[in-house]
Tab-separated table of C-alpha atoms in Angstrom:
chain	number	residue	atom	x	y	z
I	1	MET	CA	-36.711	-9.959	-82.620
I	2	TYR	CA	-34.279	-10.747	-85.293
I	3	PRO	CA	-34.459	-12.514	-88.634
I	4	ARG	CA	-34.464	-16.295	-88.024
I	5	THR	CA	-35.422	-19.526	-89.610
I	6	GLY	CA	-35.338	-23.151	-88.586
I	7	ASN	CA	-36.345	-24.928	-85.421
I	8	VAL	CA	-38.317	-22.746	-82.993
I	9	ALA	CA	-40.613	-25.433	-81.506
I	10	GLY	CA	-40.581	-25.666	-77.645
I	11	PRO	CA	-41.480	-28.570	-75.438
I	12	SER	CA	-44.981	-29.961	-75.785
I	13	GLY	CA	-47.622	-28.905	-73.070
I	14	GLY	CA	-48.639	-25.584	-74.112
I	15	PRO	CA	-47.352	-21.985	-73.508
I	16	VAL	CA	-47.265	-22.232	-69.785
I	17	LEU	CA	-44.911	-25.155	-69.690
I	18	TYR	CA	-42.808	-23.392	-72.524
I	19	LEU	CA	-42.421	-20.293	-70.391
I	20	LEU	CA	-41.386	-22.341	-67.359
I	21	TYR	CA	-39.003	-24.229	-69.480
I	22	ILE	CA	-37.353	-21.132	-70.748
I	23	LEU	CA	-37.305	-19.501	-67.313
I	24	PHE	CA	-35.643	-22.553	-65.544
I	25	THR	CA	-33.093	-23.076	-68.477
I	26	GLY	CA	-32.031	-19.402	-68.226
I	27	LEU	CA	-31.724	-19.574	-64.529
I	28	LEU	CA	-29.839	-22.655	-64.531
I	29	LEU	CA	-27.222	-21.279	-67.029
I	30	ALA	CA	-26.979	-18.039	-65.236
I	31	LEU	CA	-26.297	-19.141	-61.692
I	32	PRO	CA	-22.793	-20.546	-62.369
I	33	LEU	CA	-21.651	-17.429	-63.840
I	34	GLN	CA	-22.275	-15.122	-60.923
I	35	GLY	CA	-19.241	-13.265	-59.748
I	36	TRP	CA	-17.267	-14.357	-63.015
I	37	ALA	CA	-18.120	-11.116	-65.057
I	38	GLY	CA	-19.213	-13.317	-68.032
I	39	LEU	CA	-15.808	-15.134	-67.957
I	40	PRO	CA	-15.976	-18.411	-66.434
I	41	PRO	CA	-12.711	-20.548	-65.600
I	42	LEU	CA	-11.188	-22.720	-68.235
I	43	HIS	CA	-9.732	-26.078	-68.266
I	44	VAL	CA	-8.599	-28.716	-70.578
I	45	LYS	CA	-10.345	-31.852	-71.774
I	46	ARG	CA	-7.471	-34.270	-72.784
I	47	GLY	CA	-7.763	-37.466	-74.876
I	48	ALA	CA	-8.647	-38.579	-78.298
I	49	GLU	CA	-10.696	-35.285	-78.734
I	50	PRO	CA	-8.837	-32.690	-76.782
I	51	ALA	CA	-10.342	-29.039	-76.290
I	52	ILE	CA	-10.195	-26.134	-73.977
I	53	LYS	CA	-13.338	-26.126	-71.965
I	54	ASP	CA	-15.486	-23.987	-69.750
I	55	HIS	CA	-17.429	-24.943	-66.618
I	56	LEU	CA	-20.392	-26.021	-68.691
I	57	ASP	CA	-18.373	-28.427	-70.730
I	58	ARG	CA	-18.458	-26.056	-73.708
I	59	THR	CA	-15.618	-26.067	-76.179
I	60	VAL	CA	-13.935	-22.524	-76.068
I	61	LEU	CA	-12.016	-20.892	-78.805
I	62	LEU	CA	-9.538	-18.445	-77.678
I	63	ARG	CA	-8.961	-15.831	-80.597
I	64	GLY	CA	-6.929	-12.596	-80.102
I	65	VAL	CA	-3.709	-10.868	-80.304
I	66	ASN	CA	-0.403	-10.269	-78.413
I	67	LEU	CA	0.093	-7.198	-76.454
I	68	ASN	CA	3.685	-6.107	-75.741
I	69	ALA	CA	3.020	-2.608	-74.025
I	70	LEU	CA	4.309	-4.141	-70.651
I	71	GLY	CA	7.639	-5.565	-72.282
I	72	ASP	CA	11.280	-4.474	-71.454
I	73	TYR	CA	13.299	-4.309	-74.773
I	74	TYR	CA	16.775	-3.553	-75.645
I	75	GLN	CA	16.882	0.214	-76.689
I	76	ALA	CA	19.558	1.047	-79.492
I	77	ASN	CA	18.267	4.478	-80.328
I	78	PRO	CA	17.253	6.808	-77.570
I	79	ASP	CA	15.133	8.740	-79.949
I	80	GLN	CA	13.032	5.657	-80.745
I	81	PRO	CA	11.039	4.281	-77.805
I	82	THR	CA	10.811	0.290	-77.845
I	83	LEU	CA	7.105	0.187	-76.599
I	84	ILE	CA	3.751	2.125	-77.460
I	85	PRO	CA	2.017	2.685	-74.197
I	86	ALA	CA	-1.554	0.934	-73.929
I	87	GLY	CA	-4.532	1.623	-71.889
I	88	GLU	CA	-8.267	0.494	-71.578
I	89	GLU	CA	-9.070	1.877	-75.036
I	90	ASP	CA	-6.762	-0.746	-76.620
I	91	PHE	CA	-8.972	-3.276	-75.027
I	92	VAL	CA	-12.072	-1.711	-76.245
I	93	GLN	CA	-10.707	-1.735	-79.794
I	94	MET	CA	-9.727	-5.536	-79.287
I	95	ALA	CA	-13.428	-6.191	-78.233
I	96	ARG	CA	-14.759	-4.365	-81.279
I	97	LEU	CA	-12.894	-6.799	-83.407
I	98	GLY	CA	-14.362	-9.814	-81.657
I	99	PHE	CA	-11.185	-10.803	-79.807
I	100	ASN	CA	-11.826	-12.732	-76.543
I	101	VAL	CA	-8.053	-13.179	-75.588
I	102	VAL	CA	-4.891	-11.196	-75.258
I	103	ARG	CA	-1.499	-12.823	-74.834
I	104	LEU	CA	0.108	-10.404	-72.440
I	105	VAL	CA	3.878	-10.102	-72.957
I	106	LEU	CA	5.786	-9.934	-69.570
I	107	ASN	CA	9.541	-9.888	-69.125
I	108	TRP	CA	11.471	-11.485	-66.162
I	109	SER	CA	13.751	-8.550	-66.281
I	110	ARG	CA	10.971	-6.302	-64.937
I	111	LEU	CA	9.394	-9.067	-62.738
I	112	GLU	CA	12.738	-9.597	-60.781
I	113	PRO	CA	15.233	-6.768	-61.622
I	114	GLU	CA	17.421	-7.856	-58.618
I	115	PRO	CA	17.820	-11.400	-57.270
I	116	GLY	CA	14.895	-12.140	-55.008
I	117	GLN	CA	13.234	-8.799	-55.391
I	118	ILE	CA	9.749	-9.043	-56.962
I	119	ASN	CA	8.573	-5.938	-58.606
I	120	GLU	CA	5.167	-5.446	-57.135
I	121	ALA	CA	4.401	-2.279	-58.992
I	122	TYR	CA	4.980	-4.408	-62.124
I	123	ILE	CA	2.375	-7.086	-60.846
I	124	GLU	CA	0.051	-4.310	-60.177
I	125	GLN	CA	0.459	-3.123	-63.851
I	126	ILE	CA	-0.257	-6.828	-64.985
I	127	ARG	CA	-3.421	-6.768	-62.776
I	128	THR	CA	-4.741	-3.461	-64.202
I	129	PHE	CA	-4.327	-4.956	-67.832
I	130	VAL	CA	-5.952	-8.284	-66.722
I	131	ASN	CA	-8.852	-6.144	-65.394
I	132	TYR	CA	-9.080	-3.944	-68.356
I	133	ALA	CA	-9.197	-7.042	-70.591
I	134	LYS	CA	-11.924	-8.683	-68.249
I	135	ALA	CA	-14.099	-5.647	-68.272
I	136	HIS	CA	-14.259	-6.042	-72.143
I	137	GLY	CA	-14.751	-9.679	-72.294
I	138	LEU	CA	-11.153	-10.862	-73.093
I	139	TYR	CA	-9.400	-13.500	-71.143
I	140	THR	CA	-5.586	-13.011	-70.473
I	141	VAL	CA	-2.744	-15.474	-71.305
I	142	LEU	CA	0.271	-14.452	-69.196
I	143	ASP	CA	3.379	-14.895	-71.425
I	144	MET	CA	6.764	-15.180	-69.992
I	145	HIS	CA	8.469	-13.628	-73.040
I	146	GLN	CA	12.024	-13.866	-74.090
I	147	ASP	CA	13.939	-13.365	-77.355
I	148	ALA	CA	17.718	-14.268	-77.705
I	149	TRP	CA	17.648	-14.609	-73.838
I	150	GLY	CA	17.472	-10.854	-73.013
I	151	LYS	CA	18.669	-7.280	-73.736
I	152	HIS	CA	21.856	-7.800	-71.752
I	153	ILE	CA	23.291	-9.754	-74.623
I	154	ALA	CA	24.477	-7.345	-77.063
I	155	SER	CA	27.848	-6.744	-78.957
I	156	ASP	CA	29.646	-3.836	-77.376
I	157	GLY	CA	31.270	-3.253	-80.683
I	158	SER	CA	34.861	-4.234	-79.969
I	159	GLU	CA	34.595	-7.777	-81.288
I	160	ALA	CA	35.336	-8.313	-84.999
I	161	CYS	CA	32.725	-10.741	-86.419
I	162	GLY	CA	33.868	-11.092	-89.996
I	163	PHE	CA	31.355	-12.881	-92.027
I	164	PHE	CA	29.095	-12.921	-88.960
I	165	GLU	CA	27.354	-9.755	-87.439
I	166	ARG	CA	27.322	-8.126	-84.136
I	167	SER	CA	24.209	-8.941	-81.952
I	168	ILE	CA	21.671	-6.623	-80.778
I	169	GLY	CA	19.936	-6.895	-77.485
I	170	TRP	CA	16.364	-8.309	-77.203
I	171	ASP	CA	14.283	-9.169	-74.270
I	172	GLY	CA	13.791	-11.666	-71.331
I	173	ALA	CA	16.162	-12.306	-68.602
I	174	PRO	CA	17.644	-9.763	-66.083
I	175	ALA	CA	21.286	-8.946	-66.150
I	176	TRP	CA	21.972	-10.880	-62.849
I	177	ALA	CA	20.689	-14.016	-64.533
I	178	THR	CA	22.724	-13.679	-67.712
I	179	PHE	CA	25.848	-15.976	-67.783
I	180	THR	CA	27.586	-16.081	-71.172
I	181	ASP	CA	31.028	-17.095	-69.760
I	182	GLY	CA	32.726	-14.713	-72.310
I	183	ALA	CA	31.253	-16.430	-75.326
I	184	SER	CA	31.176	-14.365	-78.769
I	185	THR	CA	28.116	-12.345	-79.250
I	186	CYS	CA	28.638	-12.543	-82.989
I	187	ARG	CA	25.566	-14.089	-84.731
I	188	LEU	CA	24.553	-15.615	-87.914
I	189	PRO	CA	23.273	-12.768	-90.263
I	190	GLY	CA	19.730	-11.883	-89.461
I	191	VAL	CA	19.262	-14.709	-86.840
I	192	ARG	CA	19.079	-13.426	-83.242
I	193	GLU	CA	18.995	-16.857	-81.630
I	194	VAL	CA	22.303	-18.354	-83.312
I	195	SER	CA	25.316	-16.934	-81.228
I	196	PRO	CA	27.423	-18.595	-78.824
I	197	ALA	CA	26.545	-16.036	-75.955
I	198	VAL	CA	22.726	-16.734	-76.392
I	199	ALA	CA	23.408	-20.481	-76.409
I	200	THR	CA	25.522	-20.300	-73.428
I	201	ALA	CA	23.109	-18.278	-71.528
I	202	PHE	CA	20.310	-20.904	-72.295
I	203	GLU	CA	22.628	-23.696	-71.342
I	204	ASN	CA	23.326	-22.191	-67.918
I	205	PHE	CA	19.711	-21.703	-67.370
I	206	TRP	CA	18.820	-25.460	-68.375
I	207	ARG	CA	21.690	-26.284	-65.984
I	208	ASN	CA	20.286	-24.144	-63.095
I	209	ARG	CA	23.489	-22.378	-62.733
I	210	GLU	CA	23.647	-20.301	-59.429
I	211	GLY	CA	19.823	-21.236	-59.146
I	212	ILE	CA	18.607	-18.929	-62.022
I	213	GLN	CA	16.138	-21.513	-63.059
I	214	ASP	CA	14.951	-21.840	-59.374
I	215	ALA	CA	14.504	-17.957	-59.497
I	216	LEU	CA	12.308	-17.898	-62.512
I	217	ILE	CA	10.196	-20.634	-61.110
I	218	ARG	CA	9.733	-18.517	-58.014
I	219	VAL	CA	8.485	-15.555	-60.013
I	220	TRP	CA	5.898	-18.010	-61.786
I	221	ALA	CA	4.747	-18.984	-58.323
I	222	ARG	CA	4.247	-15.477	-57.257
I	223	LEU	CA	2.260	-14.737	-60.505
I	224	ALA	CA	0.156	-17.927	-60.021
I	225	GLU	CA	-0.538	-16.919	-56.159
I	226	GLU	CA	-1.527	-13.538	-57.541
I	227	PHE	CA	-4.164	-14.936	-60.085
I	228	ALA	CA	-4.988	-18.120	-58.573
I	229	ASP	CA	-8.766	-17.262	-58.034
I	230	GLU	CA	-9.083	-15.177	-61.252
I	231	PRO	CA	-11.033	-16.847	-64.108
I	232	ALA	CA	-10.254	-14.047	-66.466
I	233	VAL	CA	-6.761	-15.276	-66.702
I	234	ALA	CA	-6.852	-18.270	-69.029
I	235	GLY	CA	-3.521	-19.501	-68.135
I	236	TYR	CA	0.198	-19.176	-68.297
I	237	ASP	CA	2.656	-19.326	-71.232
I	238	LEU	CA	5.607	-20.909	-69.395
I	239	LEU	CA	8.431	-19.618	-71.667
I	240	ASN	CA	8.479	-17.873	-75.167
I	241	GLU	CA	10.379	-19.715	-77.791
I	242	PRO	CA	13.047	-21.203	-75.641
I	243	ASN	CA	16.490	-21.746	-77.238
I	244	PHE	CA	18.041	-25.202	-76.769
I	245	GLY	CA	21.419	-24.056	-75.716
I	246	LEU	CA	24.587	-26.084	-76.137
I	247	SER	CA	23.142	-29.495	-75.619
I	248	ALA	CA	20.843	-30.003	-78.504
I	249	GLY	CA	18.677	-32.951	-78.483
I	250	TRP	CA	19.157	-33.467	-74.689
I	251	THR	CA	17.848	-29.858	-74.033
I	252	HIS	CA	14.840	-30.192	-76.454
I	253	THR	CA	13.432	-33.135	-74.731
I	254	PHE	CA	14.645	-33.683	-71.099
I	255	LEU	CA	16.024	-30.541	-69.777
I	256	MET	CA	13.132	-28.354	-71.318
I	257	GLY	CA	10.784	-31.009	-70.070
I	258	ASN	CA	12.199	-30.808	-66.640
I	259	TYR	CA	11.794	-27.064	-66.468
I	260	TYR	CA	8.141	-27.409	-67.594
I	261	THR	CA	7.537	-30.212	-64.922
I	262	ARG	CA	9.169	-28.088	-62.226
I	263	VAL	CA	7.416	-24.926	-62.990
I	264	ILE	CA	3.989	-26.394	-63.342
I	265	ARG	CA	4.479	-27.983	-60.207
I	266	ALA	CA	5.309	-24.764	-58.628
I	267	ILE	CA	2.378	-23.169	-59.976
I	268	ARG	CA	-0.096	-25.764	-58.800
I	269	LYS	CA	1.242	-25.536	-55.250
I	270	ALA	CA	0.901	-21.715	-55.455
I	271	GLU	CA	-2.708	-22.156	-56.739
I	272	ARG	CA	-3.624	-24.546	-53.819
I	273	ARG	CA	-2.448	-22.075	-51.379
I	274	VAL	CA	-5.152	-19.359	-52.276
I	275	ALA	CA	-8.794	-19.629	-51.135
I	276	GLY	CA	-10.854	-20.073	-54.465
I	277	GLY	CA	-7.637	-20.948	-56.285
I	278	PHE	CA	-7.959	-23.381	-59.194
I	279	HIS	CA	-5.580	-24.863	-61.845
I	280	HIS	CA	-5.120	-22.680	-64.679
I	281	ILE	CA	-3.989	-23.824	-68.145
I	282	ALA	CA	-0.248	-24.278	-68.669
I	283	PHE	CA	0.642	-23.567	-72.260
I	284	PHE	CA	3.987	-25.011	-73.280
I	285	GLU	CA	6.093	-24.269	-76.255
I	286	PRO	CA	8.686	-26.223	-78.426
I	287	SER	CA	12.051	-24.620	-78.801
I	288	ALA	CA	12.620	-21.609	-80.954
I	289	GLU	CA	13.523	-23.267	-84.078
I	290	TRP	CA	9.921	-24.407	-84.554
I	291	SER	CA	9.129	-20.747	-85.635
I	292	ALA	CA	12.008	-20.938	-88.274
I	293	PHE	CA	11.377	-24.487	-89.635
I	294	GLY	CA	7.969	-25.481	-88.311
I	295	ILE	CA	9.022	-28.736	-86.611
I	296	THR	CA	11.592	-29.715	-83.835
I	297	LEU	CA	12.037	-32.138	-81.042
I	298	TRP	CA	9.463	-32.599	-78.504
I	299	PRO	CA	9.864	-31.674	-74.651
I	300	LEU	CA	9.352	-34.705	-72.449
I	301	GLY	CA	8.880	-34.883	-68.688
I	302	PHE	CA	6.275	-35.685	-66.008
I	303	PHE	CA	4.576	-32.349	-66.794
I	304	ILE	CA	2.805	-34.372	-69.715
I	305	PHE	CA	0.701	-35.959	-67.051
I	306	ASP	CA	-0.794	-32.721	-65.755
I	307	PRO	CA	-4.474	-32.490	-66.912
I	308	ASN	CA	-4.351	-28.824	-67.761
I	309	ILE	CA	-1.749	-28.519	-70.452
I	310	VAL	CA	-1.895	-27.061	-74.096
I	311	PHE	CA	0.799	-27.342	-76.711
I	312	ALA	CA	1.306	-23.835	-77.924
I	313	PRO	CA	3.572	-23.455	-80.935
I	314	HIS	CA	3.964	-20.619	-83.084
I	315	LEU	CA	2.447	-21.281	-86.546
I	316	TYR	CA	4.418	-18.923	-88.886
I	317	SER	CA	4.706	-21.606	-91.663
I	318	GLY	CA	3.989	-19.534	-95.066
I	319	SER	CA	5.205	-16.388	-93.348
I	320	ILE	CA	8.685	-16.192	-91.603
I	321	THR	CA	9.076	-19.864	-91.313
I	322	VAL	CA	11.559	-20.916	-94.126
I	323	THR	CA	10.184	-24.392	-94.737
I	324	GLY	CA	6.743	-25.686	-95.355
I	325	THR	CA	3.340	-24.165	-96.018
I	326	ILE	CA	0.352	-23.044	-93.873
I	327	ASP	CA	-0.953	-26.628	-94.263
I	328	THR	CA	2.144	-28.308	-93.141
I	329	GLY	CA	2.473	-26.019	-90.245
I	330	TYR	CA	-1.062	-27.137	-88.977
I	331	GLU	CA	-0.391	-30.720	-89.749
I	332	ASN	CA	2.825	-30.785	-87.680
I	333	ALA	CA	1.311	-28.983	-84.850
I	334	LYS	CA	-1.733	-31.352	-84.662
I	335	ARG	CA	0.570	-34.334	-84.894
I	336	VAL	CA	2.563	-33.175	-81.735
I	337	ALA	CA	-0.519	-32.267	-79.773
I	338	ASP	CA	-2.043	-35.611	-80.596
I	339	PHE	CA	1.018	-37.292	-78.959
I	340	TYR	CA	0.470	-35.321	-76.002
I	341	ARG	CA	-3.127	-36.043	-76.124
I	342	ALA	CA	-3.688	-32.155	-75.555
I	343	PRO	CA	-5.323	-29.375	-77.701
I	344	PHE	CA	-2.918	-26.950	-79.476
I	345	TRP	CA	-3.183	-23.238	-79.514
I	346	SER	CA	-1.045	-20.861	-81.716
I	347	GLY	CA	0.693	-18.427	-79.454
I	348	GLU	CA	1.765	-16.357	-82.299
I	349	TRP	CA	1.117	-16.142	-86.021
I	350	GLY	CA	1.058	-13.259	-88.628
I	351	TRP	CA	2.294	-11.691	-91.852
I	352	PHE	CA	4.296	-8.327	-91.591
I	353	SER	CA	5.033	-5.394	-93.538
I	354	VAL	CA	3.424	-6.241	-96.865
I	355	GLY	CA	0.002	-4.372	-96.379
I	356	ASP	CA	-3.021	-5.703	-98.805
I	357	ALA	CA	-0.643	-8.307	-100.384
I	358	ALA	CA	-0.862	-10.287	-97.152
I	359	GLU	CA	-4.730	-10.590	-97.237
I	360	GLU	CA	-4.674	-13.912	-99.092
I	361	SER	CA	-2.201	-15.451	-96.842
I	362	VAL	CA	-4.148	-14.158	-93.834
I	363	TRP	CA	-7.420	-15.509	-95.253
I	364	GLN	CA	-5.845	-18.989	-95.987
I	365	TYR	CA	-4.462	-19.126	-92.299
I	366	ALA	CA	-7.989	-18.335	-90.982
I	367	GLN	CA	-9.616	-21.187	-93.072
I	368	ARG	CA	-7.281	-23.597	-91.380
I	369	GLU	CA	-7.710	-22.070	-88.041
I	370	ASP	CA	-11.524	-22.810	-88.442
I	371	ARG	CA	-10.878	-26.164	-89.965
I	372	TYR	CA	-8.733	-27.364	-87.055
I	373	ARG	CA	-11.252	-25.574	-84.737
I	374	ILE	CA	-8.458	-23.807	-82.677
I	375	GLY	CA	-7.693	-20.368	-81.435
I	376	GLY	CA	-4.624	-18.313	-81.389
I	377	ALA	CA	-2.972	-14.781	-80.921
I	378	VAL	CA	-1.790	-12.758	-84.063
I	379	TRP	CA	1.476	-10.972	-83.509
I	380	GLN	CA	0.948	-8.161	-82.542
I	381	TRP	CA	-1.336	-5.286	-81.545
I	382	LYS	CA	1.309	-2.507	-82.089
I	383	GLN	CA	4.911	-2.404	-82.699
I	384	ALA	CA	7.084	0.674	-81.788
I	385	CYS	CA	9.617	1.849	-84.268
I	386	GLY	CA	12.358	1.260	-81.505
I	387	ASP	CA	11.327	-2.265	-80.925
I	388	PRO	CA	14.260	-4.734	-81.754
I	389	HIS	CA	12.206	-6.175	-84.692
I	390	PRO	CA	12.227	-3.297	-87.285
I	391	GLN	CA	15.958	-2.360	-87.001
I	392	LYS	CA	16.126	-0.281	-90.129
I	393	TYR	CA	14.370	2.480	-88.121
I	394	TRP	CA	17.099	2.700	-85.557
I	395	GLY	CA	19.323	5.033	-87.603
I	396	GLY	CA	17.337	7.983	-87.811
I	397	ARG	CA	15.500	7.649	-91.146
I	398	GLU	CA	13.388	10.640	-92.247
I	399	VAL	CA	10.920	9.127	-94.760
I	400	GLN	CA	7.999	7.488	-92.877
I	401	GLU	CA	7.301	3.881	-93.846
I	402	PRO	CA	4.321	1.851	-92.556
I	403	GLN	CA	4.665	-1.251	-90.239
I	404	TYR	CA	1.791	-3.734	-90.855
I	405	GLN	CA	0.927	-5.409	-87.490
I	406	VAL	CA	-2.800	-5.421	-86.526
I	407	ASN	CA	-2.387	-1.660	-86.221
I	408	ILE	CA	-0.454	0.137	-88.762
I	409	ILE	CA	2.437	2.217	-87.343
I	410	TYR	CA	4.481	4.671	-89.413
I	411	CYS	CA	8.041	4.937	-88.654
I	412	PRO	CA	10.125	6.603	-87.541
I	413	GLY	CA	7.843	8.490	-84.904
I	414	ASP	CA	5.257	5.910	-83.814
I	415	VAL	CA	2.562	7.641	-85.972
I	416	GLU	CA	-0.443	5.541	-85.572
I	417	GLY	CA	-2.484	4.659	-88.691
I	418	GLY	CA	-5.384	2.669	-87.357
I	419	ILE	CA	-6.201	-0.997	-87.609
I	420	SER	CA	-5.102	-2.733	-90.893
I	421	PRO	CA	-7.937	-3.362	-93.141
I	422	VAL	CA	-6.512	-6.675	-93.918
I	423	TYR	CA	-6.508	-7.812	-90.286
I	424	ARG	CA	-9.770	-6.014	-89.714
I	425	ARG	CA	-11.714	-8.125	-92.521
I	426	VAL	CA	-10.377	-11.385	-91.600
I	427	LEU	CA	-9.870	-11.550	-87.776
I	428	SER	CA	-13.275	-9.975	-86.958
I	429	ARG	CA	-15.011	-12.735	-88.687
I	430	ALA	CA	-17.964	-14.716	-86.889
I	431	TYR	CA	-16.887	-17.587	-84.563
I	432	PRO	CA	-18.283	-19.625	-81.622
I	433	ARG	CA	-16.735	-18.611	-78.383
I	434	HIS	CA	-18.482	-21.450	-76.430
I	435	SER	CA	-19.767	-24.378	-78.280
I	436	PRO	CA	-21.810	-27.009	-76.089
I	437	GLY	CA	-20.117	-30.416	-76.035
I	438	ARG	CA	-17.975	-31.143	-79.169
I	439	LEU	CA	-17.394	-28.708	-81.918
I	440	ALA	CA	-17.300	-30.809	-84.883
I	441	SER	CA	-16.926	-28.609	-87.714
I	442	LEU	CA	-16.551	-24.949	-88.359
I	443	PHE	CA	-16.336	-22.506	-91.371
I	444	SER	CA	-16.591	-18.816	-91.327
I	445	ASP	CA	-16.313	-16.510	-94.459
I	446	PRO	CA	-16.070	-12.579	-93.720
I	447	TYR	CA	-16.424	-12.026	-97.426
I	448	GLU	CA	-19.695	-13.922	-97.921
I	449	GLY	CA	-20.916	-13.195	-94.504
I	450	VAL	CA	-21.652	-16.922	-93.436
I	451	LEU	CA	-20.816	-19.107	-90.601
I	452	ARG	CA	-21.619	-22.786	-90.628
I	453	MET	CA	-20.829	-25.051	-87.629
I	454	THR	CA	-21.827	-28.462	-86.414
I	455	GLY	CA	-21.432	-30.057	-83.008
I	456	SER	CA	-22.840	-32.605	-80.599
I	457	SER	CA	-23.837	-32.461	-76.747
I	458	ASP	CA	-25.308	-34.835	-74.415
I	459	ASP	CA	-27.155	-32.092	-72.728
I	460	GLU	CA	-29.133	-28.797	-73.538
I	461	GLY	CA	-26.840	-25.989	-73.652
I	462	THR	CA	-26.312	-22.636	-75.130
I	463	ALA	CA	-23.732	-21.835	-77.911
I	464	VAL	CA	-22.350	-18.274	-77.529
I	465	LEU	CA	-20.916	-16.652	-80.689
I	466	TRP	CA	-19.253	-13.331	-81.829
I	467	ILE	CA	-20.890	-12.025	-85.076
I	468	PRO	CA	-19.562	-8.960	-86.540
I	469	ALA	CA	-21.680	-5.985	-87.641
I	470	SER	CA	-22.377	-5.937	-91.382
I	471	GLU	CA	-23.776	-3.780	-94.111
I	472	ARG	CA	-25.143	-6.959	-95.894
I	473	VAL	CA	-28.071	-7.444	-93.362
I	474	SER	CA	-29.562	-5.244	-90.651
I	475	GLN	CA	-29.233	-8.245	-88.067
I	476	PRO	CA	-27.836	-11.636	-88.444
I	477	GLU	CA	-30.044	-14.392	-89.743
I	478	VAL	CA	-29.925	-17.749	-87.761
I	479	SER	CA	-30.903	-21.102	-88.934
I	480	GLY	CA	-30.925	-24.102	-86.674
I	481	GLY	CA	-30.720	-24.479	-83.032
I	482	GLY	CA	-33.515	-24.807	-80.061
I	483	PRO	CA	-35.899	-22.390	-78.847
I	484	SER	CA	-33.692	-20.528	-76.506
I	485	PHE	CA	-31.858	-17.746	-78.298
I	486	SER	CA	-31.036	-13.900	-77.970
I	487	LEU	CA	-29.005	-11.303	-79.593
I	488	GLU	CA	-27.059	-8.545	-77.797
I	489	PRO	CA	-25.686	-5.629	-79.696
I	490	LEU	CA	-22.066	-5.105	-78.828
I	491	PRO	CA	-19.475	-2.425	-80.052
I	492	GLY	CA	-18.440	-3.714	-83.532
I	493	GLY	CA	-21.013	-6.531	-83.614
I	494	TYR	CA	-23.334	-8.908	-81.632
I	495	ARG	CA	-23.311	-11.461	-78.971
I	496	LEU	CA	-25.448	-14.392	-80.250
I	497	GLU	CA	-26.690	-17.121	-77.811
I	498	VAL	CA	-28.383	-20.086	-79.289
I	499	GLY	CA	-29.872	-23.175	-77.516
I	500	VAL	CA	-28.716	-26.535	-78.897
I	501	SER	CA	-28.678	-30.241	-77.964
I	502	GLY	CA	-27.775	-33.576	-79.314
I	503	ASP	CA	-26.266	-33.329	-82.886
I	504	TYR	CA	-26.713	-29.674	-83.788
I	505	GLU	CA	-26.090	-27.505	-86.859
I	506	LEU	CA	-26.170	-23.692	-86.992
I	507	GLU	CA	-25.868	-21.341	-90.075
I	508	ILE	CA	-25.601	-17.734	-89.495
I	509	ARG	CA	-25.782	-15.038	-92.268
I	510	TYR	CA	-24.410	-11.680	-91.523
């Protein structure tokens, strides 16, 4: 037994009826989870109060991290690898922080290196990572990642760029799907997306030149077929930070919306082909300048009528976004999500390379995450010194400097410095993973060790929470809820289950 206060009364009728009540309730809740390894399939409730839901109509918060170990990045320095390999131990460490989702970075260039040739070995690698995540209680969001179209757009050094600067390559599309029509690779200083070559490549994608958009849609159909019956795959992020190309306005709205319509339609068809397949969540993003300015035009198309969509902008306001604040970033995301009558989820957020000075910003972000009752994936788990982002390490520096992602990496050399204390303190805070019915309010303070939440449910149900281990108390202290509760020790913390019904309040001290 663990310390607890609040309502512990059971149904009237004496101890026999009480024991039968507990047995029946536990059996009823356990039956739907058989075969799902504790990760039930997810879907979206749309409307005035949208939310991500599980099979028991519980609101689900997906909170975790981006992992790019399966990415395919441009390599400028042969002595600096672009990726840090990952294995099951990485997922163990994620679980110890209380994460329940990983946004897994994938690249088209590895999925389809030649036209029509699917890299089945790569899909097996993806499957392995999905299984690692599932084994440790994490959902996976498969992310079709790209930055500045792909690693095959890079200046060859022959072009004079004057005020502008030569482009480097990034990640995304294969060479055979890269059509720049000889456009200049010179870019606005420090801005990877703003070059004629990148814009032209995207314009050709939106216009489906030589069927390249069709090809990516077929790749998505193959992935959807592979994971059609897999509850541990939360869903699919259809294209990371897409560029609007040359047709600004028209692309933002209709051409981007047309792609989302077509790819979701193909995914749904693939899911129906598999016995036991079901509709997974489609996470869709606005165009890339949202990350720069915190707002942009909204994609429109028939995809907005799909019942399982989530708006997934990247909430970098107050960080790398050049306008607005953390508050305005959330306000803008909520406003657009309300237009779609869909929930929103932050596919990327974070503060980088500022160490302990970032803690206040991370904490401010976390408070809004709780206030808006959403999830998200921090960018990112580990960043290699040869990744295109930290370009200053490409020239062979000798003095090691830290990179502050969730894990600290010293460059050059990819020397691992462990999980950042800043991120550990804030990201491992207590939160409800599954909340029966409507989650009405949430506040979680890792510094004081307290979580408060309210909700309402038409039926009796079980709230499932992550509670980190703490030196303040030997075990979490729980106030509120019904007679059904349990506490399961986990690496790094606890899984807390509390029975609730009607309008409920919970307070946990840890």
